[in-house]
């Protein structure tokens, strides 16, 4: 009698069985969910590189984009604005260690002192105004007084810096610091204005339009890659389970007697035990 040759089924034959098709559909669903999460994280990482489509170069009233005692919004930051009010006498200050500003060429400008004035707007709010810059140590020239109608770029306040106040040295335009130096303050704007045209005796501070951010959010990009890896692992896990099943069936096909003798040996042991008892 010749032994029958039993061939093991191939990978795709096993994969087409109902339970493995169901497992594949489950793995694909999980991978699809991970892919959607990855796409969402990728979109989040690219949001910071989106082009700034605001019209920052058409002057608008300051009151239309900002309010006193409120934090500066993205809509207000870097906008050209108009404002009218009255100069507060005796509150002019010199900020040292400054540069004339970036005129758009990429250079940071010439060293100089900035002159900061206190404007009381028509609504009674205080606004810091960088009216221009002069040579280092030149001091404050004769400046216009009384009512003023101004146009300039509204920019965020700077953080207070360690300065030698007794020597008259101030290096930052920090609104939180200025309100302690001005004689009288009611409400105050959180940013300051850089005039688009300096008064006689001073030079105009260059204040170019705000640049759109170009840096990727690397943390969100990492998460996007991570979700893609998880999706690939779900498919790999299905493949590995099917492969394991194929290898088991190949092993049984290669040794068809491996599973048979065990019941026979068990029956033999039971018969021997029964004979011994008799």
Coordinates of C-alpha atoms in Angstrom, one line a residue:
X1 CA 0.0 0.0 0.0
X2 CA 1.4 3.4 -0.9
X3 CA 1.1 6.4 1.4
X4 CA -1.1 9.2 0.1
X5 CA 0.6 12.4 -0.5
X6 CA -1.2 15.3 1.3
X7 CA -0.3 18.8 0.1
X8 CA -0.7 21.8 2.4
X9 CA -2.9 24.7 1.2
X10 CA -1.1 27.8 0.0
X11 CA -1.2 31.2 1.7
X12 CA -3.9 32.8 -0.4
X13 CA -6.1 29.7 -0.2
X14 CA -6.1 30.0 3.6
X15 CA -6.5 33.8 3.3
X16 CA -9.7 33.3 1.3
X17 CA -11.4 31.4 4.1
X18 CA -14.3 33.3 5.7
X19 CA -12.7 33.9 9.1
X20 CA -9.5 35.3 7.6
X21 CA -11.5 37.5 5.1
X22 CA -13.4 38.9 8.1
X23 CA -10.1 39.4 9.9
X24 CA -8.7 41.2 6.8
X25 CA -11.8 43.5 6.7
X26 CA -11.3 44.3 10.4
X27 CA -7.6 45.1 9.8
X28 CA -8.4 47.3 6.8
X29 CA -10.9 49.2 8.9
X30 CA -8.4 49.8 11.7
X31 CA -5.8 50.8 9.2
X32 CA -8.2 53.2 7.5
X33 CA -9.0 54.8 10.9
X34 CA -5.3 55.2 11.6
X35 CA -4.8 56.7 8.1
X36 CA -7.5 59.2 8.8
X37 CA -5.9 60.2 12.1
X38 CA -2.5 60.5 10.3
X39 CA -4.0 62.8 7.6
X40 CA -5.6 65.0 10.4
X41 CA -2.2 65.3 12.1
X42 CA -0.5 66.1 8.8
X43 CA -3.0 68.9 8.2
X44 CA -2.4 70.2 11.7
X45 CA 1.4 70.2 11.0
X46 CA 0.9 72.2 7.8
X47 CA -1.5 74.8 9.3
X48 CA 1.4 76.8 10.7
X49 CA 2.8 77.1 7.1
X50 CA -0.4 78.5 5.7
X51 CA 0.1 81.8 3.9
X52 CA -1.1 84.9 5.8
X53 CA -3.9 86.1 3.6
X54 CA -4.8 89.1 5.8
X55 CA -4.7 92.6 4.2
X56 CA -2.2 94.2 6.6
X57 CA -1.3 97.1 4.3
X58 CA -4.7 98.9 4.1
X59 CA -4.9 101.2 7.1
X60 CA -8.0 100.6 9.3
X61 CA -9.1 102.3 12.5
X62 CA -7.4 100.9 15.5
X63 CA -10.7 100.5 17.3
X64 CA -11.9 98.1 14.5
X65 CA -9.2 95.5 15.3
X66 CA -8.2 96.1 18.9
X67 CA -9.6 97.2 22.3
X68 CA -8.0 98.6 25.4
X69 CA -7.2 96.1 28.2
X70 CA -7.5 93.2 25.8
X71 CA -4.7 90.9 24.5
X72 CA -3.5 91.4 21.0
X73 CA -5.2 89.2 18.4
X74 CA -3.7 87.7 15.3
X75 CA -6.0 89.9 13.2
X76 CA -4.6 93.1 14.9
X77 CA -0.9 92.1 15.0
X78 CA 1.2 93.8 12.3
X79 CA -1.8 95.8 10.8
X80 CA -1.5 99.3 9.5
X81 CA -4.0 101.3 11.6
X82 CA -5.1 104.9 12.1
X83 CA -5.8 106.5 15.4
X84 CA -6.4 110.1 16.7
X85 CA -5.8 111.6 20.1
X86 CA -3.7 114.0 22.1
X87 CA -0.1 113.8 23.1
X88 CA 0.4 113.5 26.9
X89 CA 3.0 116.1 27.9
X90 CA 6.0 115.0 29.9
X91 CA 5.7 111.3 29.1
X92 CA 8.2 111.1 26.3
X93 CA 10.9 108.4 26.8
X94 CA 14.1 107.2 25.1
X95 CA 14.6 103.5 24.5
X96 CA 18.3 102.7 24.0
X97 CA 20.2 99.9 22.4
X98 CA 17.8 99.8 19.4
X99 CA 18.2 99.5 15.7
X100 CA 16.4 101.4 12.9
X101 CA 14.5 98.3 11.9
X102 CA 14.3 95.9 9.0
X103 CA 13.4 97.7 5.9
X104 CA 12.6 94.4 4.1
X105 CA 16.2 93.9 2.8
X106 CA 16.9 91.4 5.7
X107 CA 19.3 93.8 7.5
X108 CA 18.3 94.9 11.0
X109 CA 19.2 98.5 10.5
X110 CA 21.5 101.1 12.1
X111 CA 22.0 101.5 15.8
X112 CA 20.0 104.3 17.4
X113 CA 17.7 105.5 20.2
X114 CA 13.9 105.1 19.8
X115 CA 11.6 107.9 21.0
X116 CA 8.4 106.6 22.7
X117 CA 5.5 108.9 23.3
X118 CA 2.2 108.6 25.1
X119 CA -0.9 109.2 23.1
X120 CA -4.3 109.5 24.8
X121 CA -6.8 108.4 22.2
X122 CA -10.2 110.2 21.7
X123 CA -11.8 107.4 23.8
X124 CA -9.4 108.1 26.7
X125 CA -7.3 105.0 26.3
X126 CA -3.5 105.1 26.4
X127 CA -1.4 104.0 23.5
X128 CA 2.4 103.8 23.3
X129 CA 3.8 105.2 20.0
X130 CA 7.3 104.7 18.6
X131 CA 7.5 108.0 16.7
X132 CA 11.0 107.5 15.3
X133 CA 14.7 107.0 16.0
X134 CA 17.7 109.2 16.3
X135 CA 21.4 109.0 16.8
X136 CA 22.7 107.3 20.0
X137 CA 22.6 109.8 22.9
X138 CA 21.0 112.6 20.9
X139 CA 18.1 112.8 23.3
X140 CA 14.5 113.9 22.5
X141 CA 14.1 116.7 19.9
X142 CA 11.3 119.2 19.9
X143 CA 8.2 117.3 19.0
X144 CA 4.7 118.3 18.1
X145 CA 2.2 118.6 20.9
X146 CA -1.6 118.7 21.2
X147 CA -3.9 116.7 19.0
X148 CA -2.6 114.2 16.4
X149 CA -3.9 111.9 13.7
X150 CA -1.6 109.0 13.2
X151 CA -1.0 106.1 10.9
X152 CA 1.4 103.3 11.7
X153 CA 1.9 99.6 12.2
X154 CA 0.4 98.1 15.4
X155 CA 2.7 95.5 16.9
X156 CA 2.9 93.4 20.1
X157 CA 4.4 94.7 23.3
X158 CA 7.8 93.5 24.2
X159 CA 8.8 91.8 27.4
X160 CA 10.3 93.9 30.1
X161 CA 14.1 93.8 30.3
X162 CA 16.5 94.4 33.1
X163 CA 17.5 98.1 32.6
X164 CA 19.4 100.8 34.4
X165 CA 16.5 103.1 35.1
X166 CA 18.6 105.4 37.3
X167 CA 20.9 106.1 34.4
X168 CA 18.0 106.6 32.1
X169 CA 18.5 103.3 30.2
X170 CA 15.5 101.5 28.9
X171 CA 15.9 98.8 26.2
X172 CA 12.5 97.4 25.7
X173 CA 9.1 98.8 24.7
X174 CA 7.0 97.0 27.3
X175 CA 3.6 98.4 27.9
X176 CA 3.5 96.8 31.3
X177 CA 6.5 98.9 32.2
X178 CA 5.4 102.1 30.5
X179 CA 2.2 102.4 32.5
X180 CA 4.3 102.7 35.6
X181 CA 6.3 105.6 34.1
X182 CA 3.5 107.7 32.6
X183 CA 1.9 110.3 34.8
X184 CA -1.7 109.3 34.3
X185 CA -3.2 106.1 32.7
X186 CA -6.8 104.9 32.5
X187 CA -7.1 102.0 30.1
X188 CA -4.3 101.0 27.8
X189 CA -3.8 99.1 24.5
X190 CA -1.6 96.0 24.8
X191 CA 0.5 96.7 21.8
X192 CA 2.3 99.8 20.5
X193 CA 2.2 101.8 17.3
X194 CA 5.2 102.4 15.0
X195 CA 4.6 105.5 13.0
X196 CA 4.9 105.2 9.2
X197 CA 6.4 108.6 9.0
X198 CA 8.6 110.2 11.7
X199 CA 8.3 113.8 12.7
X200 CA 11.0 116.4 11.9
X201 CA 14.3 115.7 13.8
X202 CA 13.9 111.9 13.8
X203 CA 14.2 109.1 11.2
X204 CA 11.4 106.7 10.4
X205 CA 11.6 103.3 12.0
X206 CA 11.3 100.5 9.4
X207 CA 8.4 98.3 10.1
X208 CA 7.8 95.8 7.3
X209 CA 4.7 93.6 7.0
X210 CA 4.5 90.5 9.1
X211 CA 6.0 87.4 7.6
X212 CA 3.9 84.3 7.2
X213 CA 5.3 81.5 9.5
X214 CA 7.1 78.7 7.5
X215 CA 8.1 76.3 10.2
X216 CA 6.4 72.9 10.3
X217 CA 4.8 71.7 13.5
X218 CA 7.2 68.8 13.9
X219 CA 5.3 67.2 16.8
X220 CA 2.1 66.9 14.7
X221 CA 4.2 65.6 11.7
X222 CA 5.7 62.9 14.0
X223 CA 2.2 61.9 15.1
X224 CA 1.1 61.6 11.5
X225 CA 4.0 59.2 10.7
X226 CA 3.2 57.3 13.9
X227 CA -0.4 56.7 12.8
X228 CA 0.7 55.5 9.4
X229 CA 3.0 53.0 11.1
X230 CA 0.2 51.8 13.3
X231 CA -2.0 51.3 10.2
X232 CA 0.7 49.2 8.5
X233 CA 1.1 47.1 11.6
X234 CA -2.6 46.2 11.6
X235 CA -2.2 44.8 8.0
X236 CA 1.1 43.0 9.0
X237 CA -0.6 41.4 12.0
X238 CA -3.3 39.9 9.8
X239 CA -0.6 38.6 7.4
X240 CA 1.4 37.1 10.3
X241 CA -1.7 35.3 11.7
X242 CA -2.5 33.8 8.3
X243 CA 1.1 32.9 7.8
X244 CA 1.2 31.1 11.2
X245 CA -1.9 29.1 10.1
X246 CA -0.3 28.2 6.9
X247 CA 2.9 27.0 8.7
X248 CA 0.8 24.8 11.0
X249 CA -1.0 23.2 8.2
X250 CA 2.3 22.6 6.3
X251 CA 3.7 20.9 9.4
X252 CA 0.7 18.6 9.6
X253 CA 0.9 17.8 5.9
X254 CA 4.7 17.1 6.2
X255 CA 4.1 14.6 9.1
X256 CA 0.6 13.1 8.5
X257 CA 1.3 10.3 11.1
X258 CA 2.3 12.9 13.8
X259 CA -1.2 13.5 14.9
X260 CA -2.5 9.9 14.4
X261 CA -0.4 7.7 16.7
X262 CA -1.1 9.7 19.8
X263 CA -4.8 8.4 20.1
X264 CA -3.5 4.9 19.4
X265 CA -0.9 5.1 22.1
X266 CA -3.4 6.5 24.6
X267 CA -5.8 3.6 23.8
X268 CA -2.9 1.1 24.3
X269 CA -2.1 2.6 27.7
X270 CA -5.7 2.4 28.8
X271 CA -5.9 -1.3 27.7
X272 CA -2.7 -2.1 29.6
X273 CA -4.0 -0.4 32.7
X274 CA -7.3 -2.3 32.5
X275 CA -5.4 -5.7 32.1
X276 CA -3.3 -4.8 35.2
X277 CA -6.4 -4.2 37.3
X278 CA -7.9 -7.5 36.2

